[in-house]
PDB file of C-alpha atoms in Angstrom:
ATOM      1  CA  GLY A   1      84.046 -13.520 105.335  1.00 57.00           C
ATOM      2  CA  LYS A   2      80.864 -14.637 104.612  1.00 59.00           C
ATOM      3  CA  ARG A   3      79.260 -11.054 105.161  1.00 64.00           C
ATOM      4  CA  GLU A   4      82.108  -9.541 103.115  1.00 62.00           C
ATOM      5  CA  LEU A   5      81.202 -11.626 100.479  1.00 58.00           C
ATOM      6  CA  GLU A   6      77.445 -10.861 100.719  1.00 61.00           C
ATOM      7  CA  ARG A   7      78.309  -7.225 100.683  1.00 61.00           C
ATOM      8  CA  ARG A   8      80.305  -7.364  97.480  1.00 56.00           C
ATOM      9  CA  ILE A   9      78.236  -9.728  95.298  1.00 56.00           C
ATOM     10  CA  LYS A  10      75.770  -7.088  94.701  1.00 68.00           C
ATOM     11  CA  SER A  11      77.901  -5.584  92.247  1.00 77.00           C
ATOM     12  CA  PHE A  12      80.419  -7.510  89.737  1.00 82.00           C
ATOM     13  CA  VAL A  13      83.793  -7.730  91.157  1.00 85.00           C
ATOM     14  CA  ARG A  14      86.729 -10.050  89.679  1.00 89.00           C
ATOM     15  CA  TRP A  15      87.379 -13.327  91.755  1.00 91.00           C
ATOM     16  CA  ASN A  16      91.037 -12.518  92.406  1.00 88.00           C
ATOM     17  CA  ALA A  17      89.905  -9.327  94.294  1.00 89.00           C
ATOM     18  CA  LEU A  18      87.733 -11.380  96.698  1.00 87.00           C
ATOM     19  CA  SER A  19      89.775 -14.493  97.385  1.00 90.00           C
ATOM     20  CA  GLN A  20      93.514 -15.421  98.724  1.00 91.00           C
ATOM     21  CA  THR A  21      93.299 -18.585  96.452  1.00 92.00           C
ATOM     22  CA  PRO A  22      93.366 -17.044  92.729  1.00 92.00           C
ATOM     23  CA  LEU A  23      91.888 -18.952  89.688  1.00 94.00           C
ATOM     24  CA  PRO A  24      93.554 -19.745  86.423  1.00 92.00           C
ATOM     25  CA  ASP A  25      94.058 -16.858  84.052  1.00 91.00           C
ATOM     26  CA  ARG A  26      92.095 -18.496  81.394  1.00 93.00           C
ATOM     27  CA  ARG A  27      88.826 -17.933  79.595  1.00 94.00           C
ATOM     28  CA  VAL A  28      85.785 -19.157  81.482  1.00 94.00           C
ATOM     29  CA  MET A  29      83.846 -21.545  79.158  1.00 94.00           C
ATOM     30  CA  ALA A  30      81.325 -23.396  81.602  1.00 95.00           C
ATOM     31  CA  LEU A  31      79.763 -22.551  85.140  1.00 95.00           C
ATOM     32  CA  LEU A  32      77.572 -24.866  86.965  1.00 96.00           C
ATOM     33  CA  SER A  33      75.853 -24.274  90.643  1.00 95.00           C
ATOM     34  CA  ALA A  34      76.031 -27.538  92.397  1.00 96.00           C
ATOM     35  CA  SER A  35      73.429 -28.794  95.022  1.00 95.00           C
ATOM     36  CA  ASP A  36      76.283 -28.249  97.860  1.00 95.00           C
ATOM     37  CA  GLY A  37      76.351 -24.407  97.213  1.00 94.00           C
ATOM     38  CA  SER A  38      79.710 -24.705  95.597  1.00 96.00           C
ATOM     39  CA  VAL A  39      80.387 -23.256  91.959  1.00 96.00           C
ATOM     40  CA  TRP A  40      82.589 -25.268  89.577  1.00 97.00           C
ATOM     41  CA  VAL A  41      84.422 -23.230  86.767  1.00 97.00           C
ATOM     42  CA  GLY A  42      85.442 -24.802  83.291  1.00 97.00           C
ATOM     43  CA  PHE A  43      88.513 -23.202  81.576  1.00 97.00           C
ATOM     44  CA  GLY A  44      89.355 -22.712  77.989  1.00 95.00           C
ATOM     45  CA  GLY A  45      92.705 -22.879  76.391  1.00 93.00           C
ATOM     46  CA  SER A  46      94.725 -25.839  78.020  1.00 92.00           C
ATOM     47  CA  GLY A  47      91.675 -26.398  80.363  1.00 93.00           C
ATOM     48  CA  GLY A  48      91.090 -27.245  83.735  1.00 95.00           C
ATOM     49  CA  ILE A  49      88.431 -26.972  86.116  1.00 97.00           C
ATOM     50  CA  SER A  50      88.063 -25.333  89.742  1.00 97.00           C
ATOM     51  CA  ARG A  51      85.429 -25.408  92.628  1.00 97.00           C
ATOM     52  CA  ILE A  52      84.658 -22.503  94.461  1.00 96.00           C
ATOM     53  CA  ARG A  53      83.418 -22.735  97.931  1.00 94.00           C
ATOM     54  CA  GLY A  54      82.747 -19.367  99.923  1.00 91.00           C
ATOM     55  CA  LEU A  55      85.976 -17.613  99.456  1.00 91.00           C
ATOM     56  CA  GLU A  56      88.284 -20.477  98.462  1.00 94.00           C
ATOM     57  CA  ALA A  57      88.834 -21.853  95.268  1.00 95.00           C
ATOM     58  CA  THR A  58      90.406 -25.284  94.283  1.00 95.00           C
ATOM     59  CA  SER A  59      91.517 -26.067  90.859  1.00 95.00           C
ATOM     60  CA  TYR A  60      92.129 -29.513  88.983  1.00 96.00           C
ATOM     61  CA  ASP A  61      94.398 -29.887  85.939  1.00 94.00           C
ATOM     62  CA  GLN A  62      96.057 -32.799  84.152  1.00 94.00           C
ATOM     63  CA  LYS A  63      97.808 -34.280  87.049  1.00 95.00           C
ATOM     64  CA  ASP A  64      94.177 -34.547  88.348  1.00 96.00           C
ATOM     65  CA  GLY A  65      93.015 -36.483  85.676  1.00 95.00           C
ATOM     66  CA  ILE A  66      91.414 -34.081  83.293  1.00 93.00           C
ATOM     67  CA  ALA A  67      92.612 -33.660  79.549  1.00 91.00           C
ATOM     68  CA  GLU A  68      94.644 -31.098  78.514  1.00 93.00           C
ATOM     69  CA  ASP A  69      91.746 -29.517  76.312  1.00 94.00           C
ATOM     70  CA  PHE A  70      88.894 -26.715  76.921  1.00 96.00           C
ATOM     71  CA  ILE A  71      85.875 -27.495  79.041  1.00 97.00           C
ATOM     72  CA  ILE A  72      82.763 -27.198  77.004  1.00 96.00           C
ATOM     73  CA  SER A  73      80.094 -27.975  79.772  1.00 95.00           C
ATOM     74  CA  LEU A  74      79.540 -29.324  83.422  1.00 97.00           C
ATOM     75  CA  MET A  75      76.737 -31.145  85.119  1.00 97.00           C
ATOM     76  CA  GLU A  76      75.907 -32.669  88.366  1.00 97.00           C
ATOM     77  CA  ASP A  77      73.763 -35.875  88.406  1.00 96.00           C
ATOM     78  CA  ARG A  78      71.601 -36.904  91.383  1.00 95.00           C
ATOM     79  CA  GLU A  79      74.024 -38.719  92.999  1.00 95.00           C
ATOM     80  CA  ARG A  80      75.957 -35.557  93.064  1.00 96.00           C
ATOM     81  CA  VAL A  81      78.657 -36.713  90.773  1.00 96.00           C
ATOM     82  CA  ILE A  82      80.386 -33.648  88.662  1.00 97.00           C
ATOM     83  CA  TRP A  83      80.741 -34.393  84.839  1.00 98.00           C
ATOM     84  CA  ALA A  84      82.695 -32.349  82.369  1.00 97.00           C
ATOM     85  CA  ALA A  85      82.243 -32.548  78.392  1.00 97.00           C
ATOM     86  CA  SER A  86      85.453 -31.586  76.225  1.00 97.00           C
ATOM     87  CA  PRO A  87      86.660 -31.980  72.798  1.00 96.00           C
ATOM     88  CA  SER A  88      88.900 -34.768  74.356  1.00 95.00           C
ATOM     89  CA  GLY A  89      85.731 -36.595  75.734  1.00 96.00           C
ATOM     90  CA  LEU A  90      83.712 -37.111  78.843  1.00 97.00           C
ATOM     91  CA  HIS A  91      84.958 -37.213  82.540  1.00 97.00           C
ATOM     92  CA  ARG A  92      83.814 -37.514  85.757  1.00 97.00           C
ATOM     93  CA  LEU A  93      84.959 -36.639  89.300  1.00 96.00           C
ATOM     94  CA  ARG A  94      85.529 -39.610  91.754  1.00 92.00           C
ATOM     95  CA  GLY A  95      86.716 -38.482  95.118  1.00 90.00           C
ATOM     96  CA  GLU A  96      89.482 -35.806  94.221  1.00 91.00           C
ATOM     97  CA  ARG A  97      90.275 -37.400  90.736  1.00 95.00           C
ATOM     98  CA  TRP A  98      88.803 -37.053  87.528  1.00 97.00           C
ATOM     99  CA  GLU A  99      88.424 -40.297  85.283  1.00 96.00           C
ATOM    100  CA  LYS A 100      87.586 -40.528  81.679  1.00 96.00           C
ATOM    101  CA  VAL A 101      84.344 -42.128  80.518  1.00 97.00           C
ATOM    102  CA  GLY A 102      85.210 -43.798  77.243  1.00 95.00           C
ATOM    103  CA  SER A 103      84.590 -46.863  75.286  1.00 95.00           C
ATOM    104  CA  ASP A 104      84.377 -49.120  78.078  1.00 95.00           C
ATOM    105  CA  HIS A 105      81.086 -47.475  79.040  1.00 97.00           C
ATOM    106  CA  GLY A 106      79.837 -47.002  75.645  1.00 97.00           C
ATOM    107  CA  VAL A 107      81.004 -43.442  74.875  1.00 97.00           C
ATOM    108  CA  PRO A 108      82.734 -42.886  71.509  1.00 94.00           C
ATOM    109  CA  ASP A 109      85.934 -41.323  71.272  1.00 93.00           C
ATOM    110  CA  GLY A 110      85.924 -37.493  70.371  1.00 94.00           C
ATOM    111  CA  ARG A 111      84.332 -34.448  71.037  1.00 95.00           C
ATOM    112  CA  ILE A 112      81.566 -34.379  73.756  1.00 96.00           C
ATOM    113  CA  SER A 113      79.621 -31.026  73.363  1.00 95.00           C
ATOM    114  CA  SER A 114      77.067 -31.584  76.101  1.00 96.00           C
ATOM    115  CA  ALA A 115      75.726 -33.521  78.995  1.00 97.00           C
ATOM    116  CA  HIS A 116      72.132 -33.686  80.524  1.00 97.00           C
ATOM    117  CA  GLU A 117      70.220 -35.614  83.329  1.00 97.00           C
ATOM    118  CA  ASP A 118      66.544 -35.911  82.917  1.00 96.00           C
ATOM    119  CA  ARG A 119      63.979 -36.356  85.808  1.00 94.00           C
ATOM    120  CA  ALA A 120      64.025 -40.150  85.428  1.00 95.00           C
ATOM    121  CA  GLY A 121      67.692 -40.152  85.997  1.00 96.00           C
ATOM    122  CA  ASN A 122      68.691 -40.844  82.484  1.00 97.00           C
ATOM    123  CA  ILE A 123      71.973 -39.323  81.191  1.00 97.00           C
ATOM    124  CA  TRP A 124      71.964 -37.776  77.858  1.00 97.00           C
ATOM    125  CA  ILE A 125      75.367 -36.568  75.741  1.00 97.00           C
ATOM    126  CA  GLY A 126      76.211 -35.116  72.531  1.00 96.00           C
ATOM    127  CA  THR A 127      78.528 -36.723  70.393  1.00 95.00           C
ATOM    128  CA  THR A 128      79.954 -36.718  67.153  1.00 93.00           C
ATOM    129  CA  LEU A 129      78.243 -39.992  66.222  1.00 93.00           C
ATOM    130  CA  GLY A 130      74.857 -38.718  67.578  1.00 93.00           C
ATOM    131  CA  ILE A 131      73.224 -38.753  70.991  1.00 95.00           C
ATOM    132  CA  PHE A 132      73.919 -41.115  73.406  1.00 96.00           C
ATOM    133  CA  ARG A 133      72.012 -42.239  76.624  1.00 96.00           C
ATOM    134  CA  ARG A 134      72.539 -44.099  79.838  1.00 97.00           C
ATOM    135  CA  THR A 135      69.307 -45.042  81.556  1.00 96.00           C
ATOM    136  CA  ALA A 136      69.217 -44.764  85.082  1.00 95.00           C
ATOM    137  CA  GLY A 137      70.697 -47.722  86.902  1.00 90.00           C
ATOM    138  CA  ALA A 138      72.800 -48.801  84.040  1.00 95.00           C
ATOM    139  CA  SER A 139      76.595 -48.560  83.762  1.00 93.00           C
ATOM    140  CA  THR A 140      77.053 -48.046  79.881  1.00 97.00           C
ATOM    141  CA  PHE A 141      75.748 -45.562  77.162  1.00 97.00           C
ATOM    142  CA  GLN A 142      73.821 -46.554  73.972  1.00 96.00           C
ATOM    143  CA  ARG A 143      73.155 -44.525  70.891  1.00 94.00           C
ATOM    144  CA  VAL A 144      69.454 -43.290  70.472  1.00 92.00           C
ATOM    145  CA  ASP A 145      69.883 -40.662  68.052  1.00 89.00           C
ATOM    146  CA  ALA A 146      72.250 -41.289  64.803  1.00 86.00           C
ATOM    147  CA  ALA A 147      71.826 -37.409  63.519  1.00 82.00           C
ATOM    148  CA  GLU A 148      75.069 -36.165  62.276  1.00 77.00           C
ATOM    149  CA  SER A 149      74.528 -32.719  63.849  1.00 82.00           C
ATOM    150  CA  ILE A 150      76.128 -32.611  67.172  1.00 88.00           C
ATOM    151  CA  ALA A 151      74.051 -31.617  69.961  1.00 93.00           C
ATOM    152  CA  ASN A 152      74.819 -28.342  71.891  1.00 94.00           C
ATOM    153  CA  GLY A 153      72.319 -28.797  74.556  1.00 94.00           C
ATOM    154  CA  PHE A 154      69.336 -30.426  75.881  1.00 96.00           C
ATOM    155  CA  SER A 155      66.174 -29.533  77.771  1.00 96.00           C
ATOM    156  CA  GLU A 156      63.157 -31.330  79.004  1.00 95.00           C
ATOM    157  CA  ASP A 157      59.550 -30.255  78.781  1.00 92.00           C
ATOM    158  CA  SER A 158      56.356 -31.025  81.252  1.00 90.00           C
ATOM    159  CA  ASP A 159      55.702 -34.239  79.320  1.00 89.00           C
ATOM    160  CA  GLY A 160      59.066 -35.718  79.780  1.00 91.00           C
ATOM    161  CA  THR A 161      60.167 -34.951  76.046  1.00 91.00           C
ATOM    162  CA  ILE A 162      63.942 -34.232  75.380  1.00 94.00           C
ATOM    163  CA  TRP A 163      64.357 -31.340  72.999  1.00 94.00           C
ATOM    164  CA  THR A 164      68.026 -30.411  71.621  1.00 95.00           C
ATOM    165  CA  THR A 165      69.749 -27.983  69.504  1.00 94.00           C
ATOM    166  CA  ASP A 166      69.704 -28.460  65.730  1.00 92.00           C
ATOM    167  CA  PRO A 167      72.280 -26.575  62.886  1.00 92.00           C
ATOM    168  CA  LEU A 168      69.157 -26.116  60.339  1.00 90.00           C
ATOM    169  CA  ILE A 169      66.043 -25.727  61.824  1.00 90.00           C
ATOM    170  CA  GLY A 170      67.425 -24.437  65.492  1.00 92.00           C
ATOM    171  CA  TYR A 171      65.744 -26.890  67.724  1.00 92.00           C
ATOM    172  CA  ARG A 172      64.039 -30.532  67.592  1.00 91.00           C
ATOM    173  CA  SER A 173      62.571 -33.287  69.833  1.00 90.00           C
ATOM    174  CA  VAL A 174      64.228 -36.533  70.173  1.00 90.00           C
ATOM    175  CA  THR A 175      62.115 -39.784  70.453  1.00 70.00           C
ATOM    176  CA  GLN A 176      62.675 -42.039  73.283  1.00 56.00           C
ATOM    177  CA  PRO A 177      64.260 -44.780  72.541  1.00 53.00           C
ATOM    178  CA  GLY A 178      63.925 -44.325  68.639  1.00 54.00           C
ATOM    179  CA  PHE A 179      65.728 -41.737  66.481  1.00 56.00           C
ATOM    180  CA  ALA A 180      65.185 -37.859  65.807  1.00 59.00           C
ATOM    181  CA  THR A 181      62.246 -36.478  64.749  1.00 64.00           C
ATOM    182  CA  ARG A 182      62.560 -33.112  62.884  1.00 62.00           C
ATOM    183  CA  SER A 183      60.011 -30.167  64.290  1.00 60.00           C
ATOM    184  CA  SER A 184      57.552 -28.333  61.398  1.00 60.00           C
ATOM    185  CA  HIS A 185      58.149 -25.019  62.419  1.00 64.00           C
ATOM    186  CA  SER A 186      58.681 -22.533  59.556  1.00 68.00           C
ATOM    187  CA  VAL A 187      61.674 -20.508  61.204  1.00 78.00           C
ATOM    188  CA  ARG A 188      65.062 -21.730  60.604  1.00 87.00           C
ATOM    189  CA  GLY A 189      68.639 -21.084  62.182  1.00 91.00           C
ATOM    190  CA  ASN A 190      71.781 -22.801  63.955  1.00 95.00           C
ATOM    191  CA  GLY A 191      70.774 -23.526  67.678  1.00 94.00           C
ATOM    192  CA  THR A 192      73.202 -23.287  70.002  1.00 95.00           C
ATOM    193  CA  ARG A 193      71.699 -23.210  73.516  1.00 95.00           C
ATOM    194  CA  LEU A 194      68.028 -24.189  74.612  1.00 96.00           C
ATOM    195  CA  ILE A 195      65.964 -23.958  78.032  1.00 96.00           C
ATOM    196  CA  HIS A 196      62.413 -24.383  78.946  1.00 95.00           C
ATOM    197  CA  ASP A 197      61.210 -21.913  81.517  1.00 94.00           C
ATOM    198  CA  ARG A 198      58.524 -22.321  84.090  1.00 91.00           C
ATOM    199  CA  ARG A 199      55.869 -21.166  82.112  1.00 89.00           C
ATOM    200  CA  GLU A 200      56.721 -23.854  79.501  1.00 90.00           C
ATOM    201  CA  ASN A 201      58.105 -21.733  76.880  1.00 92.00           C
ATOM    202  CA  LEU A 202      60.925 -22.904  75.008  1.00 94.00           C
ATOM    203  CA  TRP A 203      64.116 -20.493  74.629  1.00 96.00           C
ATOM    204  CA  VAL A 204      66.383 -21.194  71.734  1.00 96.00           C
ATOM    205  CA  GLY A 205      69.526 -19.367  70.906  1.00 97.00           C
ATOM    206  CA  THR A 206      70.831 -19.605  67.655  1.00 96.00           C
ATOM    207  CA  LEU A 207      74.019 -18.510  65.800  1.00 96.00           C
ATOM    208  CA  GLY A 208      73.081 -15.168  63.983  1.00 95.00           C
ATOM    209  CA  GLN A 209      69.438 -14.920  64.239  1.00 94.00           C
ATOM    210  CA  GLY A 210      68.937 -14.063  67.838  1.00 96.00           C
ATOM    211  CA  LEU A 211      66.924 -15.630  70.483  1.00 97.00           C
ATOM    212  CA  TRP A 212      63.576 -17.465  69.819  1.00 95.00           C
ATOM    213  CA  ARG A 213      60.804 -17.854  72.475  1.00 93.00           C
ATOM    214  CA  VAL A 214      58.726 -20.828  71.419  1.00 91.00           C
ATOM    215  CA  SER A 215      55.162 -20.628  72.673  1.00 84.00           C
ATOM    216  CA  GLY A 216      54.443 -23.406  75.472  1.00 70.00           C
ATOM    217  CA  ASP A 217      50.473 -23.428  74.195  1.00 55.00           C
ATOM    218  CA  GLY A 218      49.643 -26.522  72.505  1.00 44.00           C
ATOM    219  CA  VAL A 219      51.708 -29.997  72.393  1.00 46.00           C
ATOM    220  CA  ASN A 220      52.252 -30.440  68.500  1.00 49.00           C
ATOM    221  CA  PRO A 221      54.038 -28.194  66.132  1.00 50.00           C
ATOM    222  CA  PRO A 222      53.805 -25.688  64.626  1.00 52.00           C
ATOM    223  CA  ARG A 223      54.182 -23.555  67.749  1.00 66.00           C
ATOM    224  CA  SER A 224      54.286 -19.613  67.841  1.00 79.00           C
ATOM    225  CA  VAL A 225      57.852 -18.732  67.299  1.00 87.00           C
ATOM    226  CA  GLN A 226      58.912 -15.036  68.652  1.00 89.00           C
ATOM    227  CA  THR A 227      62.269 -13.887  67.389  1.00 92.00           C
ATOM    228  CA  ILE A 228      64.284 -11.213  69.560  1.00 94.00           C
ATOM    229  CA  THR A 229      67.275  -9.891  67.817  1.00 94.00           C
ATOM    230  CA  ALA A 230      69.689  -6.916  68.026  1.00 94.00           C
ATOM    231  CA  ASN A 231      66.959  -4.839  66.383  1.00 92.00           C
ATOM    232  CA  THR A 232      64.378  -5.276  69.218  1.00 90.00           C
ATOM    233  CA  GLY A 233      66.961  -4.889  72.276  1.00 91.00           C
ATOM    234  CA  LEU A 234      69.123  -8.058  72.161  1.00 94.00           C
ATOM    235  CA  SER A 235      72.868  -7.642  72.869  1.00 94.00           C
ATOM    236  CA  GLY A 236      73.897  -9.486  69.867  1.00 95.00           C
ATOM    237  CA  ASN A 237      72.470 -11.998  67.275  1.00 96.00           C
ATOM    238  CA  SER A 238      74.770 -14.872  68.448  1.00 97.00           C
ATOM    239  CA  VAL A 239      73.569 -16.431  71.443  1.00 96.00           C
ATOM    240  CA  ARG A 240      76.154 -18.334  73.636  1.00 93.00           C
ATOM    241  CA  SER A 241      74.437 -18.851  77.005  1.00 94.00           C
ATOM    242  CA  LEU A 242      70.849 -19.069  78.562  1.00 95.00           C
ATOM    243  CA  ILE A 243      69.549 -19.352  82.184  1.00 95.00           C
ATOM    244  CA  GLU A 244      66.277 -18.340  83.967  1.00 95.00           C
ATOM    245  CA  ASP A 245      66.533 -16.790  87.178  1.00 92.00           C
ATOM    246  CA  ALA A 246      64.306 -16.940  90.268  1.00 89.00           C
ATOM    247  CA  GLU A 247      62.219 -14.202  89.371  1.00 89.00           C
ATOM    248  CA  GLY A 248      61.417 -15.596  85.734  1.00 92.00           C
ATOM    249  CA  ASN A 249      63.619 -13.328  83.942  1.00 94.00           C
ATOM    250  CA  ILE A 250      65.627 -14.922  81.268  1.00 96.00           C
ATOM    251  CA  TRP A 251      69.287 -14.059  81.189  1.00 96.00           C
ATOM    252  CA  VAL A 252      71.120 -14.052  77.527  1.00 96.00           C
ATOM    253  CA  GLY A 253      74.925 -14.072  77.031  1.00 95.00           C
ATOM    254  CA  ALA A 254      75.571 -13.085  73.393  1.00 95.00           C
ATOM    255  CA  ASP A 255      78.424 -11.888  71.121  1.00 94.00           C
ATOM    256  CA  GLY A 256      77.580  -8.048  72.077  1.00 93.00           C
ATOM    257  CA  GLY A 257      77.305  -8.485  75.930  1.00 94.00           C
ATOM    258  CA  LEU A 258      74.453  -9.592  78.540  1.00 94.00           C
ATOM    259  CA  SER A 259      70.859  -9.099  78.163  1.00 95.00           C
ATOM    260  CA  ARG A 260      67.870  -9.578  80.608  1.00 94.00           C
ATOM    261  CA  VAL A 261      64.563 -10.694  79.061  1.00 93.00           C
ATOM    262  CA  SER A 262      61.777  -9.759  81.574  1.00 90.00           C
ATOM    263  CA  PRO A 263      58.236 -10.979  81.575  1.00 82.00           C
ATOM    264  CA  ALA A 264      55.800  -8.089  80.470  1.00 75.00           C
ATOM    265  CA  SER A 265      52.164  -7.853  81.540  1.00 67.00           C
ATOM    266  CA  VAL A 266      51.405  -5.944  78.112  1.00 71.00           C
ATOM    267  CA  VAL A 267      52.683  -7.056  74.977  1.00 73.00           C
ATOM    268  CA  ALA A 268      52.185  -5.117  71.935  1.00 78.00           C
ATOM    269  CA  VAL A 269      50.607  -6.468  68.792  1.00 82.00           C
ATOM    270  CA  ARG A 270      51.762  -4.882  65.777  1.00 77.00           C
ATOM    271  CA  ASP A 271      51.201  -4.636  61.985  1.00 80.00           C
ATOM    272  CA  LEU A 272      47.352  -4.748  62.171  1.00 85.00           C
ATOM    273  CA  GLY A 273      46.318  -1.419  61.046  1.00 85.00           C
ATOM    274  CA  MET A 274      43.731   0.431  62.412  1.00 91.00           C
ATOM    275  CA  VAL A 275      41.515  -1.623  65.013  1.00 92.00           C
ATOM    276  CA  ARG A 276      38.056  -0.638  65.629  1.00 90.00           C
ATOM    277  CA  GLY A 277      36.917  -3.377  67.794  1.00 92.00           C
ATOM    278  CA  VAL A 278      38.298  -6.320  69.786  1.00 94.00           C
ATOM    279  CA  VAL A 279      36.117  -9.429  71.052  1.00 94.00           C
ATOM    280  CA  LEU A 280      36.912 -12.628  72.705  1.00 92.00           C
ATOM    281  CA  SER A 281      34.490 -15.492  71.693  1.00 91.00           C
ATOM    282  CA  ARG A 282      33.490 -18.495  74.163  1.00 89.00           C
ATOM    283  CA  ASP A 283      35.959 -20.642  72.812  1.00 89.00           C
ATOM    284  CA  GLY A 284      38.823 -18.390  73.790  1.00 86.00           C
ATOM    285  CA  THR A 285      39.561 -17.122  70.339  1.00 89.00           C
ATOM    286  CA  VAL A 286      40.409 -13.440  69.804  1.00 91.00           C
ATOM    287  CA  TRP A 287      38.775 -11.428  66.949  1.00 92.00           C
ATOM    288  CA  ALA A 288      40.030  -7.827  65.856  1.00 93.00           C
ATOM    289  CA  GLY A 289      37.897  -5.798  63.458  1.00 93.00           C
ATOM    290  CA  THR A 290      39.994  -3.340  61.508  1.00 92.00           C
ATOM    291  CA  ALA A 291      39.988  -0.663  58.752  1.00 90.00           C
ATOM    292  CA  ASN A 292      40.915  -3.794  56.321  1.00 88.00           C
ATOM    293  CA  GLY A 293      38.728  -6.507  57.682  1.00 91.00           C
ATOM    294  CA  LEU A 294      38.739  -9.214  60.283  1.00 92.00           C
ATOM    295  CA  ILE A 295      41.379 -10.755  61.850  1.00 91.00           C
ATOM    296  CA  ARG A 296      41.415 -14.125  63.857  1.00 90.00           C
ATOM    297  CA  ASN A 297      43.799 -14.925  66.683  1.00 88.00           C
ATOM    298  CA  PRO A 298      45.909 -11.324  66.124  1.00 86.00           C
ATOM    299  CA  ARG A 299      48.322 -12.144  68.948  1.00 76.00           C
ATOM    300  CA  ALA A 300      50.075 -15.252  67.358  1.00 69.00           C
ATOM    301  CA  PHE A 301      51.603 -14.406  64.155  1.00 66.00           C
ATOM    302  CA  ASP A 302      51.850 -17.872  62.604  1.00 66.00           C
ATOM    303  CA  GLN A 303      48.388 -18.693  63.578  1.00 72.00           C
ATOM    304  CA  ARG A 304      46.810 -15.522  62.305  1.00 80.00           C
ATOM    305  CA  GLN A 305      43.968 -15.675  59.830  1.00 86.00           C
ATOM    306  CA  GLU A 306      42.582 -12.645  58.011  1.00 86.00           C
ATOM    307  CA  LEU A 307      39.590 -11.933  55.889  1.00 87.00           C
ATOM    308  CA  ARG A 308      40.203  -8.802  53.857  1.00 86.00           C
ATOM    309  CA  THR A 309      36.949  -7.019  53.369  1.00 84.00           C
ATOM    310  CA  SER A 310      36.017  -3.591  53.976  1.00 84.00           C
ATOM    311  CA  ASN A 311      36.082  -1.456  57.139  1.00 90.00           C
ATOM    312  CA  VAL A 312      34.548  -3.101  60.159  1.00 91.00           C
ATOM    313  CA  ALA A 313      33.038  -0.689  62.311  1.00 89.00           C
ATOM    314  CA  ALA A 314      31.800  -3.024  64.998  1.00 91.00           C
ATOM    315  CA  ILE A 315      32.308  -6.620  66.308  1.00 91.00           C
ATOM    316  CA  HIS A 316      30.099  -8.534  68.611  1.00 91.00           C
TER     317      HIS A 316
END
C-alpha cells in the first residue's frame, strides 16, 4: 500500500486508479493538507467534502450536515478543526458531522469566500458584508472591515499585518481592529489569490492581469511590483490558485494550466540602453552609467531615477 503509493505519486495519476474507495465525480474546488497527514477535498456542483488518508477516502455530503452547494475553500485551525467556506455559509467539522456557523456566532447569512487563521489564533472570514474576525478564545465573530468587495483570500506578513485581495487594486492591507486601508501602489487589477513567500515577497494572482510579485523590500508602499503574464511564460492571465513548495518555488494554477515560478540567481534588467559601467555606493544604491546618461536604482522599475545627459563612459 504505502510503497505502491510512494512509487506512483511521482507522476500524476487519477485517484480512482489508486484506491478502492472512489471520490465523487465532481469538479475539485478546494484542497487542504491537514496536520495529521490527511488531504481534504472540496467539490463543486452539489458540493460535498472528502478526506483522504493513505489510500482510503471518506466522503461527507448533505446527510452529514454539509449544505448542498459547492465548496470555495477549506481551512484547519490550531485546534485541528476543519472549516469549510461556501456560498451557503461557513461550516466546521465536529466529530464526524458538519455544523453551520451562522448568526448565533456573529456570521452573516450568505456567501463565505475565504477563511484564515493568523499566528495569534484569530480567525478571519470574507463575507458579502465585509471581513469578520473571531479573536482567539472568543466564540463569536465581529466585523472589522466594512468594504463592499468580498475578500477572496488572506495572507499575513512577518509584522502580523493581514493582507487581502481587492477587486480594484489587486491587494490591500487590513487594519486591526479598524477598517481597511488601501495601498498606494500604481498597478491596478482584480485580485483573486495571494500568499507571502519565505522571502517576504507578496504574490498576488489576478483575474486577467497575470501574477504580481510585490517586493518585500521596505514596509511602506509604494513597493516594487513585477508582473508575470502569458507573454512572459505564465500559463494564463487569470490566476485561480497559488502555493509555495518546500524548495521555494511558486506554483500557479491559471486558466491555461499549471506554471512553476522558480527563484533565479540572475535576473535580467532590461530597457536600460547600452550600459557602460555599474557601481554600488556605500549606502547600497546601484548606479548605472549608460549611453544616454545616469540611472539610479536600475533594478527597481517603480523606484528608478534617470538623469538624461550625454554618454557616460565611466563611473566611480
